[in-house]
Coordinates of C-alpha atoms (C1' of nucleotides) in Angstrom, one line a residue:
Chain K
M115 CA -185.1 -167.2 8.6
S116 CA -184.4 -168.3 5.0
I117 CA -187.2 -166.2 3.7
Q118 CA -185.8 -163.2 5.5
T119 CA -182.3 -163.8 4.0
R120 CA -183.7 -164.3 0.6
R121 CA -185.4 -161.0 0.8
E122 CA -182.3 -159.3 2.0
R123 CA -180.3 -160.9 -0.8
E124 CA -182.8 -159.8 -3.4
R125 CA -182.7 -156.4 -2.0
A126 CA -179.0 -156.2 -2.0
E127 CA -179.0 -157.4 -5.6
R128 CA -181.4 -154.7 -6.7
E129 CA -179.3 -152.2 -5.0
R130 CA -176.3 -153.4 -7.0
L131 CA -178.5 -153.2 -10.1
I132 CA -179.3 -149.6 -9.4
V133 CA -175.7 -148.6 -8.9
T134 CA -174.6 -150.5 -12.0
A135 CA -177.4 -149.0 -14.1
A136 CA -176.5 -145.6 -12.9
R137 CA -172.9 -146.1 -13.7
E138 CA -173.5 -147.5 -17.2
L139 CA -175.9 -144.8 -18.0
A140 CA -173.5 -142.1 -16.8
E141 CA -170.6 -143.6 -18.7
A142 CA -172.7 -143.9 -21.9
E143 CA -174.5 -140.5 -21.9
G144 CA -173.1 -138.5 -19.1
W145 CA -174.5 -137.6 -15.7
D146 CA -177.0 -135.2 -17.2
A147 CA -178.8 -138.2 -18.7
V148 CA -179.0 -139.9 -15.3
T149 CA -182.4 -138.7 -14.1
T150 CA -184.4 -140.6 -11.5
R151 CA -187.1 -141.4 -14.0
R152 CA -184.6 -142.7 -16.6
L153 CA -182.8 -144.7 -14.0
A154 CA -186.0 -146.2 -12.7
A155 CA -187.0 -147.2 -16.3
E156 CA -183.6 -148.8 -16.8
I157 CA -184.0 -151.1 -13.8
E158 CA -187.6 -151.7 -14.6
Y159 CA -188.9 -150.4 -11.3
S160 CA -190.8 -147.3 -10.4
Q161 CA -189.1 -144.1 -9.4
P162 CA -189.8 -144.2 -5.6
V163 CA -188.0 -147.5 -5.3
L164 CA -184.7 -145.7 -5.7
Y165 CA -185.5 -143.8 -2.5
S166 CA -186.1 -147.0 -0.5
H167 CA -182.5 -147.9 -1.2
F168 CA -180.7 -144.5 -1.3
K169 CA -181.4 -141.2 0.4
G170 CA -181.4 -139.4 -2.9
K171 CA -179.7 -139.1 -6.2
D172 CA -176.5 -137.9 -4.6
A173 CA -176.2 -141.1 -2.6
I174 CA -176.5 -143.2 -5.7
M175 CA -173.8 -141.2 -7.3
A176 CA -171.7 -141.7 -4.2
A177 CA -172.1 -145.4 -4.5
V178 CA -171.1 -145.3 -8.1
A179 CA -168.0 -143.2 -7.1
V180 CA -167.0 -145.9 -4.6
Q181 CA -167.0 -148.5 -7.4
G182 CA -164.9 -146.1 -9.3
F183 CA -162.3 -145.9 -6.6
E184 CA -162.1 -149.7 -6.6
E185 CA -161.3 -149.7 -10.3
L186 CA -158.9 -146.8 -10.0
S187 CA -156.9 -148.3 -7.2
G188 CA -156.5 -151.5 -9.1
Q189 CA -155.2 -149.7 -12.1
L190 CA -152.8 -147.6 -10.1
H191 CA -151.5 -150.7 -8.3
A192 CA -150.9 -152.4 -11.6
A193 CA -149.1 -149.4 -13.0
R194 CA -147.0 -149.0 -9.9
T195 CA -145.9 -152.5 -9.4
S196 CA -145.0 -153.2 -12.9
A197 CA -142.5 -150.4 -13.2
P198 CA -138.8 -151.1 -12.7
S199 CA -137.8 -148.0 -10.7
P200 CA -139.5 -145.6 -8.3
R201 CA -139.1 -142.9 -10.9
E202 CA -140.8 -144.8 -13.6
A203 CA -143.4 -146.0 -11.1
L204 CA -144.5 -142.5 -10.4
A205 CA -144.6 -141.7 -14.1
A206 CA -146.6 -144.9 -14.7
V207 CA -149.1 -144.1 -11.9
G208 CA -149.5 -140.5 -13.2
R209 CA -150.2 -141.8 -16.7
A210 CA -152.6 -144.4 -15.3
Y211 CA -154.5 -141.8 -13.3
A212 CA -154.8 -139.5 -16.3
D213 CA -155.9 -142.4 -18.5
F214 CA -158.5 -143.3 -16.0
G215 CA -159.9 -139.8 -16.0
E216 CA -159.9 -139.7 -19.8
R217 CA -161.4 -143.1 -20.3
R218 CA -164.1 -142.9 -17.6
P219 CA -165.0 -139.2 -17.5
A220 CA -168.4 -139.7 -15.8
L221 CA -167.0 -142.0 -13.2
Y222 CA -164.1 -139.6 -12.6
D223 CA -166.6 -136.7 -12.1
A224 CA -168.6 -138.6 -9.6
M225 CA -165.4 -139.4 -7.7
F226 CA -163.6 -136.1 -7.8
T227 CA -165.9 -133.2 -8.9
L228 CA -169.5 -133.9 -8.1
A229 CA -170.6 -136.0 -5.2
V230 CA -169.6 -134.4 -1.9
D231 CA -171.2 -136.6 0.7
L232 CA -168.2 -139.0 0.6
P233 CA -165.9 -138.4 3.6
F234 CA -162.3 -137.8 2.3
A235 CA -159.2 -137.9 4.5
R236 CA -161.2 -138.8 7.6
P237 CA -161.4 -141.7 10.0
E238 CA -164.6 -142.9 8.4
T239 CA -163.3 -142.7 4.8
P240 CA -164.4 -145.8 2.9
A241 CA -161.8 -148.4 2.2
P242 CA -161.7 -148.1 -1.6
L243 CA -160.9 -144.4 -1.3
R244 CA -158.1 -145.1 1.1
A245 CA -156.8 -147.8 -1.2
A246 CA -156.6 -145.4 -4.2
F247 CA -154.9 -142.7 -2.2
D248 CA -152.5 -145.2 -0.7
E249 CA -151.5 -146.4 -4.2
L250 CA -150.7 -142.8 -5.0
R251 CA -148.8 -142.4 -1.8
L252 CA -146.7 -145.5 -2.3
A253 CA -145.7 -144.2 -5.7
V254 CA -144.9 -140.7 -4.4
T255 CA -143.1 -141.3 -1.1
P256 CA -140.0 -143.1 -2.5
L257 CA -139.2 -139.9 -4.3
A258 CA -139.7 -137.6 -1.3
T259 CA -136.7 -135.4 -0.5
G260 CA -135.7 -134.1 2.8
D261 CA -138.4 -133.1 5.2
D262 CA -141.4 -133.6 2.9
D263 CA -144.4 -134.9 4.6
P264 CA -145.6 -137.9 2.6
G265 CA -149.2 -137.1 3.0
V266 CA -148.9 -133.5 2.0
L267 CA -146.6 -134.4 -0.9
T268 CA -149.1 -137.0 -2.2
E269 CA -152.0 -134.6 -1.9
T270 CA -150.0 -132.0 -3.9
V271 CA -149.2 -134.5 -6.7
W272 CA -152.8 -135.6 -6.8
S273 CA -153.9 -132.0 -7.1
G274 CA -151.6 -131.5 -10.0
L275 CA -153.0 -134.5 -11.8
H276 CA -156.5 -133.6 -11.0
G277 CA -156.0 -130.0 -12.3
L278 CA -154.5 -131.2 -15.5
L279 CA -157.4 -133.5 -16.1
T280 CA -160.3 -131.2 -15.2
L281 CA -158.9 -128.2 -17.1
M282 CA -158.2 -130.2 -20.2
R283 CA -161.6 -132.0 -20.1
S284 CA -163.5 -128.8 -19.8
G285 CA -161.6 -127.4 -22.8
R286 CA -159.4 -125.0 -20.9
L287 CA -156.1 -126.6 -21.9
R288 CA -154.9 -127.6 -25.3
R289 CA -155.4 -131.2 -25.6
D290 CA -152.4 -131.8 -27.8
Q291 CA -150.0 -130.7 -25.1
H292 CA -151.4 -133.1 -22.5
D293 CA -148.5 -135.5 -22.5
R294 CA -145.9 -132.7 -22.2
R295 CA -147.7 -131.2 -19.2
L296 CA -148.0 -134.6 -17.6
A297 CA -144.4 -135.4 -18.1
L298 CA -143.4 -132.0 -16.8
L299 CA -145.5 -132.3 -13.7
I300 CA -144.1 -135.7 -12.8
D301 CA -140.6 -134.6 -13.5
R302 CA -140.9 -131.7 -11.1
F303 CA -141.8 -134.1 -8.4
C304 CA -138.8 -136.3 -8.9
P305 CA -135.5 -135.4 -7.2
P306 CA -132.8 -134.1 -9.6
E307 CA -131.0 -136.9 -11.3
K308 CA -127.5 -137.4 -10.4
Chain X
M62 CA -180.2 -90.5 -33.6
S63 CA -180.1 -89.5 -30.0
I64 CA -183.1 -91.6 -29.1
Q65 CA -181.5 -94.6 -30.7
T66 CA -178.3 -94.1 -28.8
R67 CA -180.2 -93.6 -25.5
R68 CA -182.0 -96.8 -26.1
E69 CA -178.8 -98.6 -26.8
R70 CA -177.3 -97.1 -23.7
E71 CA -180.2 -98.2 -21.5
R72 CA -180.0 -101.6 -23.0
A73 CA -176.3 -101.9 -22.3
E74 CA -176.9 -100.7 -18.8
R75 CA -179.5 -103.3 -18.2
E76 CA -177.2 -105.9 -19.5
R77 CA -174.6 -104.9 -17.0
L78 CA -177.3 -104.9 -14.3
I79 CA -178.1 -108.5 -15.2
V80 CA -174.5 -109.6 -15.0
T81 CA -173.9 -107.8 -11.8
A82 CA -177.0 -109.1 -10.2
A83 CA -176.1 -112.7 -11.2
R84 CA -172.6 -112.2 -9.9
E85 CA -173.8 -110.9 -6.5
L86 CA -176.4 -113.5 -6.1
A87 CA -174.0 -116.2 -6.9
E88 CA -171.4 -114.9 -4.5
A89 CA -173.9 -114.5 -1.8
E90 CA -175.8 -117.8 -2.1
G91 CA -174.0 -119.9 -4.7
W92 CA -174.9 -120.7 -8.3
D93 CA -177.7 -123.0 -7.2
A94 CA -179.6 -119.9 -6.0
V95 CA -179.2 -118.2 -9.3
T96 CA -182.3 -119.2 -11.2
T97 CA -183.7 -117.3 -14.0
R98 CA -186.8 -116.4 -12.0
R99 CA -184.8 -115.3 -9.0
L100 CA -182.5 -113.3 -11.2
A101 CA -185.4 -111.6 -13.0
A102 CA -187.0 -110.6 -9.7
E103 CA -183.6 -109.2 -8.6
I104 CA -183.4 -106.9 -11.6
E105 CA -187.1 -106.1 -11.4
Y106 CA -187.9 -107.3 -14.9
S107 CA -189.7 -110.4 -16.1
Q108 CA -188.0 -113.6 -16.9
P109 CA -188.0 -113.5 -20.7
V110 CA -186.1 -110.2 -20.6
L111 CA -183.0 -112.2 -19.8
Y112 CA -183.3 -114.0 -23.1
S113 CA -183.4 -110.9 -25.1
H114 CA -179.9 -110.1 -23.7
F115 CA -178.3 -113.5 -23.4
K116 CA -178.8 -116.8 -25.2
G117 CA -179.4 -118.6 -22.0
K118 CA -178.3 -119.0 -18.4
D119 CA -174.9 -120.3 -19.5
A120 CA -174.2 -117.1 -21.4
I121 CA -175.0 -115.1 -18.3
M122 CA -172.6 -117.1 -16.4
A123 CA -170.0 -116.7 -19.0
A124 CA -170.4 -113.0 -18.8
V125 CA -169.9 -113.2 -15.1
A126 CA -166.8 -115.3 -15.6
V127 CA -165.3 -112.7 -17.9
Q128 CA -165.8 -110.1 -15.1
G129 CA -164.0 -112.6 -12.8
F130 CA -161.1 -112.8 -15.1
E131 CA -160.7 -109.1 -15.1
E132 CA -160.6 -109.1 -11.3
L133 CA -158.2 -112.0 -11.1
S134 CA -155.7 -110.6 -13.6
G135 CA -155.6 -107.4 -11.6
Q136 CA -154.8 -109.2 -8.4
L137 CA -152.2 -111.5 -10.0
H138 CA -150.6 -108.4 -11.5
A139 CA -150.4 -106.7 -8.2
A140 CA -149.0 -109.7 -6.5
R141 CA -146.4 -110.2 -9.2
T142 CA -145.1 -106.7 -9.6
S143 CA -144.8 -106.1 -5.9
A144 CA -142.5 -109.0 -5.2
P145 CA -138.7 -108.4 -5.1
S146 CA -137.6 -111.5 -6.9
P147 CA -138.9 -113.9 -9.6
R148 CA -139.0 -116.6 -7.0
E149 CA -141.1 -114.6 -4.6
A150 CA -143.1 -113.3 -7.5
L151 CA -144.2 -116.8 -8.4
A152 CA -145.0 -117.6 -4.7
A153 CA -147.0 -114.4 -4.4
V154 CA -148.9 -115.1 -7.6
G155 CA -149.7 -118.6 -6.4
R156 CA -151.0 -117.3 -3.1
A157 CA -153.0 -114.6 -4.9
Y158 CA -154.6 -117.2 -7.2
A159 CA -155.5 -119.4 -4.2
D160 CA -156.8 -116.5 -2.3
F161 CA -159.0 -115.5 -5.1
G162 CA -160.5 -119.0 -5.4
E163 CA -161.1 -119.0 -1.7
R164 CA -162.6 -115.6 -1.4
R165 CA -164.7 -115.8 -4.5
P166 CA -165.7 -119.4 -4.8
A167 CA -168.8 -118.8 -7.0
L168 CA -166.9 -116.6 -9.4
Y169 CA -164.1 -119.1 -9.5
D170 CA -166.5 -121.9 -10.4
A171 CA -168.0 -119.9 -13.2
M172 CA -164.5 -119.2 -14.6
F173 CA -162.9 -122.6 -14.2
T174 CA -165.4 -125.4 -13.5
L175 CA -168.8 -124.6 -14.8
A176 CA -169.3 -122.4 -17.9
V177 CA -167.8 -124.0 -21.0
D178 CA -168.8 -121.8 -23.8
L179 CA -165.9 -119.5 -23.3
P180 CA -163.1 -120.2 -25.7
F181 CA -159.8 -120.9 -23.9
A182 CA -156.4 -121.0 -25.5
R183 CA -157.7 -120.0 -28.9
P184 CA -157.4 -117.1 -31.3
E185 CA -160.8 -115.8 -30.2
T186 CA -160.1 -116.0 -26.5
P187 CA -161.5 -112.8 -24.8
A188 CA -158.9 -110.3 -23.6
P189 CA -159.5 -110.7 -19.9
L190 CA -158.8 -114.4 -20.1
R191 CA -155.6 -113.8 -22.0
A192 CA -154.6 -111.1 -19.5
A193 CA -155.0 -113.5 -16.5
F194 CA -153.1 -116.2 -18.2
D195 CA -150.4 -113.8 -19.2
E196 CA -149.9 -112.7 -15.6
L197 CA -149.4 -116.3 -14.7
R198 CA -147.0 -116.8 -17.5
L199 CA -145.0 -113.7 -16.6
A200 CA -144.6 -115.1 -13.2
V201 CA -143.7 -118.6 -14.3
T202 CA -141.3 -118.1 -17.2
P203 CA -138.5 -116.4 -15.4
L204 CA -138.1 -119.6 -13.5
A205 CA -138.1 -121.9 -16.4
T206 CA -135.2 -124.2 -16.8
G207 CA -133.6 -125.5 -19.9
D208 CA -136.0 -126.4 -22.7
D209 CA -139.2 -125.8 -20.9
D210 CA -141.9 -124.4 -23.2
P211 CA -143.3 -121.4 -21.3
G212 CA -146.8 -122.1 -22.4
V213 CA -146.8 -125.7 -21.3
L214 CA -145.0 -124.8 -18.1
T215 CA -147.6 -122.1 -17.2
E216 CA -150.4 -124.5 -18.0
T217 CA -148.9 -127.1 -15.7
V218 CA -148.5 -124.7 -12.8
W219 CA -152.0 -123.4 -13.3
S220 CA -153.3 -127.0 -13.2
G221 CA -151.5 -127.5 -9.9
L222 CA -153.1 -124.5 -8.4
H223 CA -156.5 -125.3 -9.8
G224 CA -156.3 -128.9 -8.5
L225 CA -155.3 -127.7 -5.0
L226 CA -158.3 -125.3 -4.9
T227 CA -161.0 -127.5 -6.3
L228 CA -160.1 -130.6 -4.3
M229 CA -159.9 -128.6 -1.1
R230 CA -163.1 -126.7 -1.7
S231 CA -165.0 -129.9 -2.4
G232 CA -163.8 -131.3 1.0
R233 CA -161.3 -133.8 -0.5
L234 CA -158.2 -132.3 0.9
R235 CA -157.5 -131.3 4.5
R236 CA -157.9 -127.6 4.8
D237 CA -155.3 -127.1 7.5
Q238 CA -152.6 -128.4 5.2
H239 CA -153.4 -126.0 2.4
D240 CA -150.5 -123.6 2.9
R241 CA -148.0 -126.5 3.0
R242 CA -149.3 -127.9 -0.2
L243 CA -149.2 -124.6 -1.9
A244 CA -145.7 -123.9 -0.8
L245 CA -144.6 -127.3 -1.9
L246 CA -146.1 -126.9 -5.3
I247 CA -144.5 -123.6 -5.9
D248 CA -141.2 -124.9 -4.6
R249 CA -141.1 -127.7 -7.1
F250 CA -141.5 -125.2 -9.9
C251 CA -138.6 -123.1 -8.8
P252 CA -135.1 -124.2 -10.0
P253 CA -132.9 -125.5 -7.2
E254 CA -131.3 -122.8 -5.1
K255 CA -127.6 -122.4 -5.5
Chain V
dC37 C1' -208.7 -167.7 8.1
dA38 C1' -208.6 -162.7 9.8
dG39 C1' -205.2 -159.3 10.8
dT40 C1' -200.9 -157.0 10.2
dG41 C1' -196.9 -155.2 8.2
dA42 C1' -193.9 -154.6 4.4
dT43 C1' -193.4 -153.0 -0.3
dG44 C1' -193.9 -151.1 -4.7
dC45 C1' -197.0 -148.3 -7.1
dT46 C1' -199.7 -143.9 -9.0
dA47 C1' -200.2 -139.3 -8.6
dG48 C1' -198.7 -135.0 -7.6
dC49 C1' -195.8 -131.1 -5.5
dA50 C1' -192.7 -127.4 -6.2
dC51 C1' -189.2 -126.2 -8.9
dT52 C1' -186.1 -125.7 -13.1
dG53 C1' -184.7 -123.4 -18.0
dC54 C1' -186.9 -121.7 -21.7
dT55 C1' -190.6 -120.1 -25.3
dA56 C1' -195.0 -118.9 -27.8
dG57 C1' -198.2 -115.5 -28.2
dT58 C1' -200.4 -111.2 -26.7
dC59 C1' -200.6 -106.4 -26.0
dA60 C1' -199.1 -101.7 -25.1
dT61 C1' -196.0 -98.3 -26.4
dT62 C1' -193.2 -96.0 -29.6
dC63 C1' -191.6 -94.8 -34.0
dT64 C1' -192.4 -94.0 -39.2
dG65 C1' -194.4 -92.4 -43.6
dT66 C1' -197.7 -89.9 -45.8
Chain F
dA191 C1' -201.7 -85.2 -37.6
dC192 C1' -202.8 -89.7 -38.1
dA193 C1' -202.9 -94.7 -39.8
dG194 C1' -199.7 -98.4 -40.0
dA195 C1' -195.5 -100.8 -38.5
dA196 C1' -192.4 -102.4 -35.3
dT197 C1' -190.3 -102.8 -31.1
dG198 C1' -190.2 -104.8 -26.6
dA199 C1' -191.8 -106.5 -22.2
dC200 C1' -195.3 -109.2 -20.4
dT201 C1' -198.4 -113.4 -19.0
dA202 C1' -199.0 -118.0 -19.4
dG203 C1' -197.4 -122.4 -20.3
dC204 C1' -194.4 -126.5 -21.7
dA205 C1' -191.5 -130.3 -20.7
dG206 C1' -188.5 -131.6 -17.6
dT207 C1' -186.2 -132.2 -12.7
dG208 C1' -185.8 -134.4 -7.7
dC209 C1' -188.6 -136.0 -4.3
dT210 C1' -192.8 -137.6 -1.4
dA211 C1' -197.6 -138.6 0.3
dG212 C1' -200.9 -142.0 0.3
dC213 C1' -202.9 -146.1 -1.6
dA214 C1' -203.3 -150.9 -2.9
dT215 C1' -201.5 -155.3 -3.1
dC216 C1' -199.1 -158.9 -1.4
dA217 C1' -196.7 -162.3 2.0
dC218 C1' -196.5 -163.7 6.4
dT219 C1' -198.1 -164.3 11.4
dG220 C1' -201.2 -165.7 15.3

DNA sequence: CAGTGATGCTAGCACTGCTAGTCATTCTGT
DNA sequence: ACAGAATGACTAGCAGTGCTAGCATCACTG
């Protein structure tokens, strides 16, 4: 029994090792540098070992993405709960989201642009994904007006943030205007001040 | 002289053939199906011919993207000018933009997510790109309030639309709520009704 | 101690974007 | 009109990709 469990433990550990190595390599040199050969060399195992843990490269990226969601939800939570008002909470969460995308571009891509085999907005959505989305929702809903559906509203704000990030990161938006765009977006999703 | 010009004409024609073939192949089967071998077979020339016209695959995709911008700006223009009021013009342009992204996903990706060697928001930005952005700006600016900078405002609306499209198309947003999100986004960028 | 199953390995497949070098065709200068 | 130059498309190949079949070695069981 003990041997079995040790095996499983070692196996789980190696799986974590793979995910961590993939993540670090991606953050350091971008996803293009994360090839199965390179990753195998990094963990000091042969290439096919990866496939005994994951179905393929996509699955490894999905696992990295889940780690990313954990980190993101933590940062959104911190930003939200340390703001004095709902208005400032939304602004802080928006900034935290944008900062995350800027500081961890590879991670962000795995979460929001590349890997597709993660189920979003579904019953089987992994917990970290839910948690991150919930943080956003908790920041958005206090500012909902009238008959806005909280889910739809949150998705729309999220889309705005995502669009700002991706278009800027791909060189399609002027970087020096980023803060103004971000402030403008958030402002438009706050009810008019009285 | 005439022979020279005929040569150049044939060459230009073949270049158009390449771009068209790449575009049609991408629209039919996605960019993954557009390999240099496949594309060469499609135009009934050998592979290296592509490299006598374009620096590489990216350049071909960029050329396809430029075609996409021409089409997009035409559709945005039609939507904008056939609307009776600025408010409805913006809504129509938003819908036209979203429709374009839905109907021509491969083209949209070449324009807004993949190819990077196109200069955006710069002095040397190709005309079709400018035209498309201008259409958006012409729809957005009439609804600007106070001290909004038109350029920044347009970029922000654009980002919102882009985020909605990309997140939905990658399966991260519920498809059935698309219209509500789009309406909500547009609404937030219209000044409060009197 | 022989047999059995798990496990990580080497080798290789089919494919990618891209390029070097060859060869036929066409144009140029005398 | 003909030798020489140059253009241009081709075949073949390189270095790399994700992934897999099959083998050899090891740890454990009866």
